[in-house]
PDB file of C-alpha atoms in Angstrom:
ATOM      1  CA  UNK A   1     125.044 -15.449 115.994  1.00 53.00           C
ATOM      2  CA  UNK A   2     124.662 -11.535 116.058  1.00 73.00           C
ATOM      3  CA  UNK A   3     127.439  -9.464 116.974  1.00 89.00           C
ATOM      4  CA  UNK A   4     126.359  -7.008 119.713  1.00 96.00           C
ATOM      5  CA  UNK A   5     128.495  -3.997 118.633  1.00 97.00           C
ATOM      6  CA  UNK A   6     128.948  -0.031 120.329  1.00 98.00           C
ATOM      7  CA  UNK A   7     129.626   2.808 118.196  1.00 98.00           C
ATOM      8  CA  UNK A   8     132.045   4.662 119.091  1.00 97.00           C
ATOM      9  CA  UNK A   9     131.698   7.757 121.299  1.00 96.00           C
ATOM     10  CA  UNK A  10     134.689   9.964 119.004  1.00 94.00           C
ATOM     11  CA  UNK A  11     133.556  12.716 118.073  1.00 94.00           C
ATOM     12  CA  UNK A  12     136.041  14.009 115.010  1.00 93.00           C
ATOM     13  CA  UNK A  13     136.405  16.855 112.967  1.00 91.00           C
ATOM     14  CA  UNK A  14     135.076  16.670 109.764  1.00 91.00           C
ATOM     15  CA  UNK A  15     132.748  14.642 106.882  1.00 91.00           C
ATOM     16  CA  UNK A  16     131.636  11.551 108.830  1.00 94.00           C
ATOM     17  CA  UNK A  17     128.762   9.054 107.875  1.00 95.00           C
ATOM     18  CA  UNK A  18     128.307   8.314 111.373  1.00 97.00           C
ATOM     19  CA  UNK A  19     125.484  10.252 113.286  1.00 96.00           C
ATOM     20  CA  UNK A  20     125.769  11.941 116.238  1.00 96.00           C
ATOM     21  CA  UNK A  21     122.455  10.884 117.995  1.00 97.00           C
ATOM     22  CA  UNK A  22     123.467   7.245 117.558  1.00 98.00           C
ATOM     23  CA  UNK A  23     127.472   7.340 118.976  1.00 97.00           C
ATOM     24  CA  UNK A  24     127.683   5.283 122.289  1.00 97.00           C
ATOM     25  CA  UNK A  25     124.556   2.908 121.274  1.00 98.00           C
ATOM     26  CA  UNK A  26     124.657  -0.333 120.871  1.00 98.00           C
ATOM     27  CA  UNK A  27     123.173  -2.686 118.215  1.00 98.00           C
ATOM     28  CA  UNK A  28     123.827  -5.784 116.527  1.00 98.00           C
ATOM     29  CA  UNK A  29     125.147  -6.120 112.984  1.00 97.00           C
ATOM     30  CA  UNK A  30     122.103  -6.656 110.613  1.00 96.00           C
ATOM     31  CA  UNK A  31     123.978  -8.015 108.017  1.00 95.00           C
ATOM     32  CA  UNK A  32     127.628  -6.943 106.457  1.00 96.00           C
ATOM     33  CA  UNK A  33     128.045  -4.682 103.097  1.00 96.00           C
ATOM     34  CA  UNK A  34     131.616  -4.861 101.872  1.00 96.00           C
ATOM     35  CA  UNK A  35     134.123  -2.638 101.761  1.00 97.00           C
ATOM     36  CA  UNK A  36     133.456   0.972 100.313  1.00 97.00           C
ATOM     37  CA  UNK A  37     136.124   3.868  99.889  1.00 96.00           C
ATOM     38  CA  UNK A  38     136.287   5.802 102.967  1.00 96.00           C
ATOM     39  CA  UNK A  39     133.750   8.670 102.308  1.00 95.00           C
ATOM     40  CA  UNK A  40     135.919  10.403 104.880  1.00 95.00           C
ATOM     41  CA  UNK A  41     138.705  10.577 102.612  1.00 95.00           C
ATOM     42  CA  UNK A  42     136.415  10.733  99.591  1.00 95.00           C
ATOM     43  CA  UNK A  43     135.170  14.386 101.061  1.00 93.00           C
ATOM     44  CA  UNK A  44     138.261  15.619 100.891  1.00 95.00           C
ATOM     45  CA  UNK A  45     139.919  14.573  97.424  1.00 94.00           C
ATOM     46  CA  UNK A  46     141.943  11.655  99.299  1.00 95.00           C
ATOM     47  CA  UNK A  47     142.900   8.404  98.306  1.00 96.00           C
ATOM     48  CA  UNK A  48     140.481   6.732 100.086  1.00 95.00           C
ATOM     49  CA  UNK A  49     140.852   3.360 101.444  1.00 95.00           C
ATOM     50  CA  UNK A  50     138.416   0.602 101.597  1.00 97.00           C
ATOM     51  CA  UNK A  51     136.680   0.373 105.034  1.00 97.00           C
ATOM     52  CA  UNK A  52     134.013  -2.383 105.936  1.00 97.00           C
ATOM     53  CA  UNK A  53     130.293  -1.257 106.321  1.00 97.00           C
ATOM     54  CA  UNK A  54     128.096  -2.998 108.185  1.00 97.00           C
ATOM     55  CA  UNK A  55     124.410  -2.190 108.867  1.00 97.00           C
ATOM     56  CA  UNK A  56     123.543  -1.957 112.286  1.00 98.00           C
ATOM     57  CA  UNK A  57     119.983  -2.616 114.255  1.00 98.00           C
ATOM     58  CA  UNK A  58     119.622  -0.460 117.127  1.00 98.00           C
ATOM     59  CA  UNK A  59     115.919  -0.915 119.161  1.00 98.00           C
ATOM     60  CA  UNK A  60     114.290   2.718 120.369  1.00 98.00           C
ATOM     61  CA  UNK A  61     115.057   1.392 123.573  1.00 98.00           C
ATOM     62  CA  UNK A  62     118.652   1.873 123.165  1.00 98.00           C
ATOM     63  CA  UNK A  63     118.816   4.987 121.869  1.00 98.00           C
ATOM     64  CA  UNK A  64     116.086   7.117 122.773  1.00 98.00           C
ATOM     65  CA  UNK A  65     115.469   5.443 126.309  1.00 97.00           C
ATOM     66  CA  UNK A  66     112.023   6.280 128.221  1.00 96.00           C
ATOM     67  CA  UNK A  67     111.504   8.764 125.465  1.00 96.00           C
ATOM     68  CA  UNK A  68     111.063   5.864 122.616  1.00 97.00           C
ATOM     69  CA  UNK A  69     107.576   6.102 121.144  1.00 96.00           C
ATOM     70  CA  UNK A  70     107.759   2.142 121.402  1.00 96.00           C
ATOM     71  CA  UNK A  71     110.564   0.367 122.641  1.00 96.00           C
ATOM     72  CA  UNK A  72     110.871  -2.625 120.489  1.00 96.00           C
ATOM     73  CA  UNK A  73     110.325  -0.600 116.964  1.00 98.00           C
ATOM     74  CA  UNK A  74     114.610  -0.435 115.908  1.00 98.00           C
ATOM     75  CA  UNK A  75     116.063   1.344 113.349  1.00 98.00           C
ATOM     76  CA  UNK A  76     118.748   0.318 110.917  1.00 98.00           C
ATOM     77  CA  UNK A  77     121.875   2.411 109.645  1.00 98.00           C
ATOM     78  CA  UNK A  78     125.395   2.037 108.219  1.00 97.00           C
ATOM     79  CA  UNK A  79     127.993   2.591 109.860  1.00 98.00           C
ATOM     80  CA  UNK A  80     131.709   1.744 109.121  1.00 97.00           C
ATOM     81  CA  UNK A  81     134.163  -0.589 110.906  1.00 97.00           C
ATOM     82  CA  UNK A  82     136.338   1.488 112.162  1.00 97.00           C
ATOM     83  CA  UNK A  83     133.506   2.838 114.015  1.00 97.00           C
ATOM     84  CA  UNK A  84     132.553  -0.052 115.627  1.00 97.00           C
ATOM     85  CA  UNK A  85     134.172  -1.880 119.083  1.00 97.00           C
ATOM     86  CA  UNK A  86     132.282  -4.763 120.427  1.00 95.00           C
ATOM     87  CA  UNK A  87     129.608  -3.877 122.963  1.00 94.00           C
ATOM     88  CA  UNK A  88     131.544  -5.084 125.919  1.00 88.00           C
ATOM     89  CA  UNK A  89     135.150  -3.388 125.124  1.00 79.00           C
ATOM     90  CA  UNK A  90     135.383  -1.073 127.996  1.00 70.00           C
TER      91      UNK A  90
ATOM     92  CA  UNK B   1      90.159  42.378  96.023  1.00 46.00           C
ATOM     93  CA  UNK B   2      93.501  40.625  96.593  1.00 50.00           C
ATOM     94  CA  UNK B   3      95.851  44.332  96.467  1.00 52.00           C
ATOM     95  CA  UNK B   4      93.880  46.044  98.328  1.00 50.00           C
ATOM     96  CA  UNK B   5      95.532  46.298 102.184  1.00 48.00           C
ATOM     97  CA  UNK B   6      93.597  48.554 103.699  1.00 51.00           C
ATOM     98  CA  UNK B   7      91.864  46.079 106.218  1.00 50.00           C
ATOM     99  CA  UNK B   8      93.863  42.916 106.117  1.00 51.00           C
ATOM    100  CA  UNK B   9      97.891  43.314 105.004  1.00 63.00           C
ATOM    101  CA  UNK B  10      99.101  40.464 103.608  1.00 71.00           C
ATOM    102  CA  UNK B  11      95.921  38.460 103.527  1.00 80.00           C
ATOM    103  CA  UNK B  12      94.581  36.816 100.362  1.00 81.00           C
ATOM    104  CA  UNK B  13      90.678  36.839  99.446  1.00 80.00           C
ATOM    105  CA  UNK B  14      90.498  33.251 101.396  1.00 80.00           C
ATOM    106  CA  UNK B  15      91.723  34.575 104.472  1.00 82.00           C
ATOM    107  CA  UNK B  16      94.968  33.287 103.911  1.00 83.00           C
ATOM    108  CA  UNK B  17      98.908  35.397 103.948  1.00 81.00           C
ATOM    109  CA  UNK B  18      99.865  35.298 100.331  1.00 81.00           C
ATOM    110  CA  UNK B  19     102.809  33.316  99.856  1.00 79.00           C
ATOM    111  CA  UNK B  20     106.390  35.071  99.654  1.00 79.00           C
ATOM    112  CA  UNK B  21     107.770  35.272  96.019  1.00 81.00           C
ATOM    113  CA  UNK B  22     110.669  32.918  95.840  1.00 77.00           C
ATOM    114  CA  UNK B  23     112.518  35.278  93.313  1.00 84.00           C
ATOM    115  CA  UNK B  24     115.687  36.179  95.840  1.00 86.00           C
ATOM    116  CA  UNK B  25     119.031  36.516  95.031  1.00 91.00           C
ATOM    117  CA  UNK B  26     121.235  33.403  94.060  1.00 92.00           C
ATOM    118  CA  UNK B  27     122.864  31.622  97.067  1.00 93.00           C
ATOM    119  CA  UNK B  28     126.276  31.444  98.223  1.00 96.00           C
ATOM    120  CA  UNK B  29     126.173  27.350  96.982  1.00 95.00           C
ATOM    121  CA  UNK B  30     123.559  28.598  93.501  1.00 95.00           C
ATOM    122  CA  UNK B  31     126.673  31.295  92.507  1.00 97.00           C
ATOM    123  CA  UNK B  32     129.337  28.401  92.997  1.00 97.00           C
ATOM    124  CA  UNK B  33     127.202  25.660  91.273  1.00 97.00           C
ATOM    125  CA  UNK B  34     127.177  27.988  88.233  1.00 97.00           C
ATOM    126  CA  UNK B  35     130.876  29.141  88.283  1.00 98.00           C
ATOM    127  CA  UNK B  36     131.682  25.633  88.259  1.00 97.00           C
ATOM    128  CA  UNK B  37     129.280  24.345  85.342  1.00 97.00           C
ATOM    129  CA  UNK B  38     131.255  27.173  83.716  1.00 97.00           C
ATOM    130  CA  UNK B  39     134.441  26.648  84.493  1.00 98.00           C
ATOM    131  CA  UNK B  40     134.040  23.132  83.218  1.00 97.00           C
ATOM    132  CA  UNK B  41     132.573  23.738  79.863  1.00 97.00           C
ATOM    133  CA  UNK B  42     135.466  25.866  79.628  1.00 98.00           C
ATOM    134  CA  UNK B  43     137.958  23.718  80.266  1.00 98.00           C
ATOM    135  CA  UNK B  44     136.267  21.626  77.514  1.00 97.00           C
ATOM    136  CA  UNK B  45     135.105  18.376  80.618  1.00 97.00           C
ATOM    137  CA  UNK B  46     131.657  18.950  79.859  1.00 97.00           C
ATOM    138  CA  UNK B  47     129.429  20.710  77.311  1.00 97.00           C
ATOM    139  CA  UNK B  48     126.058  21.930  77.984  1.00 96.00           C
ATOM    140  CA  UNK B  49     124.586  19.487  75.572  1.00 97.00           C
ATOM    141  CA  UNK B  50     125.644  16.673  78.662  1.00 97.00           C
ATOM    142  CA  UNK B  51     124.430  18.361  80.982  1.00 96.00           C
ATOM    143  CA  UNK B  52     120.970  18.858  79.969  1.00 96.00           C
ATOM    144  CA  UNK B  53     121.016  14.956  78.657  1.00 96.00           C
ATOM    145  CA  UNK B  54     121.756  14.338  82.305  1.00 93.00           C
ATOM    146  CA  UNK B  55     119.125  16.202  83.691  1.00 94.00           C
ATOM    147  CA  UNK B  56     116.841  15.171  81.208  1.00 95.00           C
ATOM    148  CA  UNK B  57     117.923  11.568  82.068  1.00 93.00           C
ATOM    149  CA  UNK B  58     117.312  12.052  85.787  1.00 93.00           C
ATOM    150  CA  UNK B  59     113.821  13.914  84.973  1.00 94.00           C
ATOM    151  CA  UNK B  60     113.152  10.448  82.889  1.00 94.00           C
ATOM    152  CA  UNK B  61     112.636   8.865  85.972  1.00 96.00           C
ATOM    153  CA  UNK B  62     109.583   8.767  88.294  1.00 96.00           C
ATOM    154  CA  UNK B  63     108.036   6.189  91.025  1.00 97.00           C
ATOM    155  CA  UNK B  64     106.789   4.721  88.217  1.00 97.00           C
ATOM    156  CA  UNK B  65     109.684   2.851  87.545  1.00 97.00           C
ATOM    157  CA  UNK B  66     110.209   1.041  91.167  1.00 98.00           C
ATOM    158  CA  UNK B  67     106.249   0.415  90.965  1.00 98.00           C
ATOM    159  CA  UNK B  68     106.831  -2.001  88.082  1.00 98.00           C
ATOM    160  CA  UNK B  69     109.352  -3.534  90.365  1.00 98.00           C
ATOM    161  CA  UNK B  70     107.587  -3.748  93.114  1.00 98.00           C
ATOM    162  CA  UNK B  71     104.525  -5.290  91.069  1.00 98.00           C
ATOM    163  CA  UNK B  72     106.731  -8.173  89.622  1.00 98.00           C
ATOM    164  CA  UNK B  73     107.749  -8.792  93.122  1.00 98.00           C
ATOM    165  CA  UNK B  74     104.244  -9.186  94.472  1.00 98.00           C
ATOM    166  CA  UNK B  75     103.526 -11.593  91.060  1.00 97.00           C
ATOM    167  CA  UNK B  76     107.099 -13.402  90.636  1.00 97.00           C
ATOM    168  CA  UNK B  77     108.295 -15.350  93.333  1.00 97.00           C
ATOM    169  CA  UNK B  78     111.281 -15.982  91.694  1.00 98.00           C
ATOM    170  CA  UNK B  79     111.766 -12.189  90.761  1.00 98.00           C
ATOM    171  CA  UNK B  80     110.591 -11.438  94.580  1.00 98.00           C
ATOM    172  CA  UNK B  81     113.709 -13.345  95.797  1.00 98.00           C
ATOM    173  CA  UNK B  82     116.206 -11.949  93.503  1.00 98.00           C
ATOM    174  CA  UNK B  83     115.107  -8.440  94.370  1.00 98.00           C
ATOM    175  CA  UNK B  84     115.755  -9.172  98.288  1.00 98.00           C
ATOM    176  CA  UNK B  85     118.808 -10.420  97.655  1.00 97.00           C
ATOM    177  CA  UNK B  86     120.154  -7.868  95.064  1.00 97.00           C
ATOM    178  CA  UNK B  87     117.767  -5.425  94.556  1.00 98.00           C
ATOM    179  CA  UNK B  88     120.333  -2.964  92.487  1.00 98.00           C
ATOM    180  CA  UNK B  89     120.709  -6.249  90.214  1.00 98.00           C
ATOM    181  CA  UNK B  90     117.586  -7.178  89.912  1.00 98.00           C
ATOM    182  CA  UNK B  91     116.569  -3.695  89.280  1.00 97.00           C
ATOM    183  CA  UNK B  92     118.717  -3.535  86.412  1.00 97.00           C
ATOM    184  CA  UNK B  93     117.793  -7.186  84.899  1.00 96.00           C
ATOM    185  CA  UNK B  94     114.015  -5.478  84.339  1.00 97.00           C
ATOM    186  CA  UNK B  95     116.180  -3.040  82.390  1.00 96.00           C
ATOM    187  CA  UNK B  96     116.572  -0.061  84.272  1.00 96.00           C
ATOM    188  CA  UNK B  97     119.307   2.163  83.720  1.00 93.00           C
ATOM    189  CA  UNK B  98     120.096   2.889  87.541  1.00 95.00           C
ATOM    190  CA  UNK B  99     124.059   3.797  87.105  1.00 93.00           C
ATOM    191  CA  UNK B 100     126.036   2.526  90.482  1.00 93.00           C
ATOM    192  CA  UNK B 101     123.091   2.907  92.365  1.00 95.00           C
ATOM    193  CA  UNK B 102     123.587   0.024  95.317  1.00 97.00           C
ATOM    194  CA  UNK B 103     120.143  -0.677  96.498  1.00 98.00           C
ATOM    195  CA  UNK B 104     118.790  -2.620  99.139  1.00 98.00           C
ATOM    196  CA  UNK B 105     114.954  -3.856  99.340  1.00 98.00           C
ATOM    197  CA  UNK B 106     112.846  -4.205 102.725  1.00 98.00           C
ATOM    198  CA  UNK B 107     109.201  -5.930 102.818  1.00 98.00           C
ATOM    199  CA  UNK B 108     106.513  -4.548 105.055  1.00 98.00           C
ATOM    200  CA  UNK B 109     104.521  -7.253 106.478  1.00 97.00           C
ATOM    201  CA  UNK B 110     101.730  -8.399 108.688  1.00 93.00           C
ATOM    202  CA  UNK B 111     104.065  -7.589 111.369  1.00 96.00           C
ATOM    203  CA  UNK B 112     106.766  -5.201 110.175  1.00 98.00           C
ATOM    204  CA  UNK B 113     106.340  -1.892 108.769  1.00 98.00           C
ATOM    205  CA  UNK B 114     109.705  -0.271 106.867  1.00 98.00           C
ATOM    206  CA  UNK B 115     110.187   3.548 106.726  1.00 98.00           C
ATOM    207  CA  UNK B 116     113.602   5.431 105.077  1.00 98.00           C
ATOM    208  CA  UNK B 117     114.837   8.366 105.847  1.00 98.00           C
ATOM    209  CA  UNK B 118     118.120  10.133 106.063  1.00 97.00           C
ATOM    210  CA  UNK B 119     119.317  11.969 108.965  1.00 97.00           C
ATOM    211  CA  UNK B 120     122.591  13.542 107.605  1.00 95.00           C
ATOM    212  CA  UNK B 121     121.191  14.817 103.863  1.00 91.00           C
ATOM    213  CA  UNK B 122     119.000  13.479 102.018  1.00 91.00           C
ATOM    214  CA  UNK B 123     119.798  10.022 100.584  1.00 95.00           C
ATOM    215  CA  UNK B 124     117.287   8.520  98.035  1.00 97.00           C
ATOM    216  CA  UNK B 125     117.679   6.080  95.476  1.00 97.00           C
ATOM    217  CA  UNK B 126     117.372   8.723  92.900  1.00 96.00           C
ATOM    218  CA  UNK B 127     118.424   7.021  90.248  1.00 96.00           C
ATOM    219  CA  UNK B 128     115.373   4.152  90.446  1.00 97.00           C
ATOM    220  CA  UNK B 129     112.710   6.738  91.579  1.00 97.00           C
ATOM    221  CA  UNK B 130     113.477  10.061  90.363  1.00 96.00           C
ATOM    222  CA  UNK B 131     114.013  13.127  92.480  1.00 96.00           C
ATOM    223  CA  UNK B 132     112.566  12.511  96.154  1.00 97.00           C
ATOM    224  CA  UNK B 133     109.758  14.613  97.163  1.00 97.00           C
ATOM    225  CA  UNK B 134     110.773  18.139  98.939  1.00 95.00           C
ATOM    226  CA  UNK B 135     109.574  16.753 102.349  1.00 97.00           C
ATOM    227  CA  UNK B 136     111.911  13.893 102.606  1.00 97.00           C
ATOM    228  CA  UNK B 137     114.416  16.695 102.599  1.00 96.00           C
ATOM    229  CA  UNK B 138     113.302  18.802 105.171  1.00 96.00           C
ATOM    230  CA  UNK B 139     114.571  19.070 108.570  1.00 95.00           C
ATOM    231  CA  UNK B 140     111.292  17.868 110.551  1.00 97.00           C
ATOM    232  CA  UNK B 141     110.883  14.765 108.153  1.00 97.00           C
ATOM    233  CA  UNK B 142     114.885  14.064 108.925  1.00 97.00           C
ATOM    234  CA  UNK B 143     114.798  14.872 112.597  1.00 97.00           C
ATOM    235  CA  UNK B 144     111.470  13.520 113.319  1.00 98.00           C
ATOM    236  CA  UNK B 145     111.352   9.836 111.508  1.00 98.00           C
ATOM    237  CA  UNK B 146     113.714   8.599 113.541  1.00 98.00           C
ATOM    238  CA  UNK B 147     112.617   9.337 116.991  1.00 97.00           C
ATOM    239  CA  UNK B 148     108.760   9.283 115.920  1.00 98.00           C
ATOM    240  CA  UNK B 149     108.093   7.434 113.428  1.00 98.00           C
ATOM    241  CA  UNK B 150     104.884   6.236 114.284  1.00 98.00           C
ATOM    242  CA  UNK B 151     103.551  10.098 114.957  1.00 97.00           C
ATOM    243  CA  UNK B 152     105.293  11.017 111.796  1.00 98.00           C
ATOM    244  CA  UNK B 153     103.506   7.579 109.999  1.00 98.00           C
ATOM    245  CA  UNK B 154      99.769   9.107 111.552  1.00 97.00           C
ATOM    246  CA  UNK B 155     100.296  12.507 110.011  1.00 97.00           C
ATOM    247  CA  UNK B 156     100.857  10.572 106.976  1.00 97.00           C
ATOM    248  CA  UNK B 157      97.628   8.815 107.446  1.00 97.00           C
ATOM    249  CA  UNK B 158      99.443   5.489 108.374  1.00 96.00           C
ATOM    250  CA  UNK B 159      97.961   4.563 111.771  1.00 94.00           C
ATOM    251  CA  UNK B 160     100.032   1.213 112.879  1.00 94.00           C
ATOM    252  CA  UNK B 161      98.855  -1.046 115.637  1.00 94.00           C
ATOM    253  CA  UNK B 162     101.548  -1.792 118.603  1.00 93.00           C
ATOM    254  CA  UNK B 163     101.442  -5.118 117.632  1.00 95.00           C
ATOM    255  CA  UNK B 164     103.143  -3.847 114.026  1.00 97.00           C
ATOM    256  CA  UNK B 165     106.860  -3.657 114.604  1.00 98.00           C
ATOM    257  CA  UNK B 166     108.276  -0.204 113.331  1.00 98.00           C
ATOM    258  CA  UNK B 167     111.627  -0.633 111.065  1.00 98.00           C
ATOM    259  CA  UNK B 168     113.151   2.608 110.138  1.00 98.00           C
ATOM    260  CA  UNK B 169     116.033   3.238 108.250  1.00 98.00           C
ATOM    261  CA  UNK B 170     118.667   5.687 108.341  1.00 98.00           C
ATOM    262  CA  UNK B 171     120.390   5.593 104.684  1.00 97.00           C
ATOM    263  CA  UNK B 172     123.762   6.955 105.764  1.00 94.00           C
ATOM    264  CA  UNK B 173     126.187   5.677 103.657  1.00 93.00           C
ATOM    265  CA  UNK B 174     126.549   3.940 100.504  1.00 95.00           C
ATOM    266  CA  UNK B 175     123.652   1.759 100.279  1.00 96.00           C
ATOM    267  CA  UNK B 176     119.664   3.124  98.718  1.00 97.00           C
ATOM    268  CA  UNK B 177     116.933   1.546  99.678  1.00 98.00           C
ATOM    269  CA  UNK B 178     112.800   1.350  98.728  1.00 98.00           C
ATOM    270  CA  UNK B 179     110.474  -0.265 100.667  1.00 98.00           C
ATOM    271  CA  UNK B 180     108.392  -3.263  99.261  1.00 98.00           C
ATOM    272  CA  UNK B 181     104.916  -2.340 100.745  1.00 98.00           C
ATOM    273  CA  UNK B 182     102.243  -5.400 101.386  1.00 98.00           C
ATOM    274  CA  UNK B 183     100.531  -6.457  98.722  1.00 97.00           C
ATOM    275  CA  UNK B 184      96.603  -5.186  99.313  1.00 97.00           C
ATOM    276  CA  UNK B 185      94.240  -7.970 100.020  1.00 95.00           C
ATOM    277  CA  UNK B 186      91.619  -8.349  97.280  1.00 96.00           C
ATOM    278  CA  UNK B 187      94.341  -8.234  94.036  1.00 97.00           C
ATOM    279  CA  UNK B 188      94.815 -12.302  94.060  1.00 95.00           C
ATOM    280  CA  UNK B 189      93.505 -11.938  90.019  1.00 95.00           C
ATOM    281  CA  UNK B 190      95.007  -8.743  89.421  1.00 97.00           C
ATOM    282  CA  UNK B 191      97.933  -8.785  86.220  1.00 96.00           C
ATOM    283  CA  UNK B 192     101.121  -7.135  87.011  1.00 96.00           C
ATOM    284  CA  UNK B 193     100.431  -4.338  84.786  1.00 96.00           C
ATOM    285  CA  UNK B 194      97.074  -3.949  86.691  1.00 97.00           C
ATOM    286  CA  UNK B 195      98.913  -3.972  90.092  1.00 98.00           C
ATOM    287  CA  UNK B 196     101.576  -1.244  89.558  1.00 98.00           C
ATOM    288  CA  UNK B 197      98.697   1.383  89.458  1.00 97.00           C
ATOM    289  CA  UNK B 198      98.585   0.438  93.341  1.00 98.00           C
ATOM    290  CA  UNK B 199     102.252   1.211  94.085  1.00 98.00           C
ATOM    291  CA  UNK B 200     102.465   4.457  95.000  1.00 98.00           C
ATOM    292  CA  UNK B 201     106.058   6.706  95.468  1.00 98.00           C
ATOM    293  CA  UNK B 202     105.180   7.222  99.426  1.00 98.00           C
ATOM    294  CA  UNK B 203     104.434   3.504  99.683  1.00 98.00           C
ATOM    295  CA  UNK B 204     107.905   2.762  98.618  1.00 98.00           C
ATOM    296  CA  UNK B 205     109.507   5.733 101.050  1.00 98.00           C
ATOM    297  CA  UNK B 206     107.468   3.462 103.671  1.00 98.00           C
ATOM    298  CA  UNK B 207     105.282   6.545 104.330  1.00 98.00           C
ATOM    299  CA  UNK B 208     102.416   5.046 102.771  1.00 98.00           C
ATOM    300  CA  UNK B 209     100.833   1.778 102.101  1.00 97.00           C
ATOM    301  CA  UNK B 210      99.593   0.537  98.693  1.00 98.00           C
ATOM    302  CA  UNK B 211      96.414   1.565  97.401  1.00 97.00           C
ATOM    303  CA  UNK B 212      93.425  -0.689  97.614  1.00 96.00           C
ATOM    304  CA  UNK B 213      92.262  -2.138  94.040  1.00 94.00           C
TER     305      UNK B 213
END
């Protein structure tokens, strides 16, 4: 089974992986990475700790609305865990 | 004759502006890159010597090298699984020094057609390809790919049909990735060797398809 996943709205200060144009959409997980140092500690000289990645499908749909080119096409990216809440948190 | 501007400033013999010399002053980011290759070849980290092998290493290689994988995946079934299952290791079984490139592979079909791109920078797996073409980096290739692909796909000369679902990715973390365009129809007798020469670098961005034989 998919996980239907939302990524979060937060909108912090600093180097983040996650972008902007895709925060509030929700996708399922594609398929699961690992665990790779925190490139938001990496950015900064930190110890960085391992986060999960996942890579997540998103349809045009979702996050471009009535302005997709086609609504089924999706795109995939990677976002990081502690990123993610599960689509129906509210 | 091209100097003269009485008529037409700034136009060349064709009609055309002449391009602007690109001979400006260093950038804030050119002046830093260069203090700290200095400061680190004084500090005895790094000679010059390793840095040119570097970029003589990264010059080394070219699209060339992910057509020869892309060809043994079209031929090898066996190879063809490995690769979509662990393309960075399967890359590197064919012998290709890729470093801690993480790499993952995805097929255009009948039905699916893959595109990469990058919205935050410009991820590229480098280190299998060579350097990525100046385009990938620029701001309408980012900005555009993902919210038209299929426009951005036409001015590439890639007309898809609705029916052909539209995959893009946006490489924002830690993984790579290179399409595996279809194999073209008509190359059931072709030899590996004979079937890189139809793997071309945009093919494998997903901005192109593989040449015909």
């Amino acid at each position: 089974m998919t996980q239907a996943v939302r990524v979060k709205s937060m909108m912090p200060p600093g180097h983040v992986r996650t972008p902007i144009y895709l925060r509030g959409k929700i996708g399922v997980i594609e398929r699961s990475l690992g665990e790779f140092p925190n490139p938001e500690d990496l950015a900064y000289g930190l110890p960085a700790t391992a986060k999960p990645l996942h890579r997540v499908r998103f349809t045009m749909d979702e996050v471009w609305g009535a302005d997709a080119e086609n609504p089924c096409d999706t795109l995939d990216a990677e976002i990081y865990a502690h990123w993610l809440e599960p689509a129906d948190a509210t | 004759m091209p100097h003269d501007h009485h008529d037409h400033d700034h136009l060349s013999p064709s009609g055309h502006p002449f391009r602007a010399d690109d001979d400006t002053d260093l950038s804030y980011w050119q002046t830093m890159e260069i203090a700290v290759r200095e400061l680190l070849v004084e500090k005895d980290i790094t000679t010059p010597t390793e840095i040119a092998n570097q970029i003589e290493t990264m010059d080394a290689r070219t699209p060339s090298n992910g057509a020869k994988v892309v060809a043994r995946a079209w031929a090898d079934p066996d190879f063809h699984a490995a690769l979509m299952k662990d393309a960075a290791a399967a890359t590197r079984e064919m012998g290709f020094d890729i470093g801690p490139l993480k790499l993952i592979a995805v097929e255009n079909t009948g039905d699916i057609h893959n595109m990469i791109v990058c919205t935050l920078c410009s991820c590229y797996p480098r280190n299998l390809l060579g350097l990525p073409p100046d385009w990938y980096k620029s701001r309408a290739y980012r900005s555009r790919t993902v919210r038209e692909p299929r426009s951005v796909l036409a001015e590439f000369g890639v007309s898809l049909p609705d029916s052909t679902k539209v995959r893009v990715h946006d490489s924002t973390a830690d993984m790579r990735y290179i399409v595996i365009p279809k194999r073209p129809q008509g190359t059931e007798n072709m030899s590996q060797d004979e079937l890189v020469a139809l793997v071309t670098r945009d093919s494998m961005i997903g901005t192109g398809v593989a040449k015909a034989p």
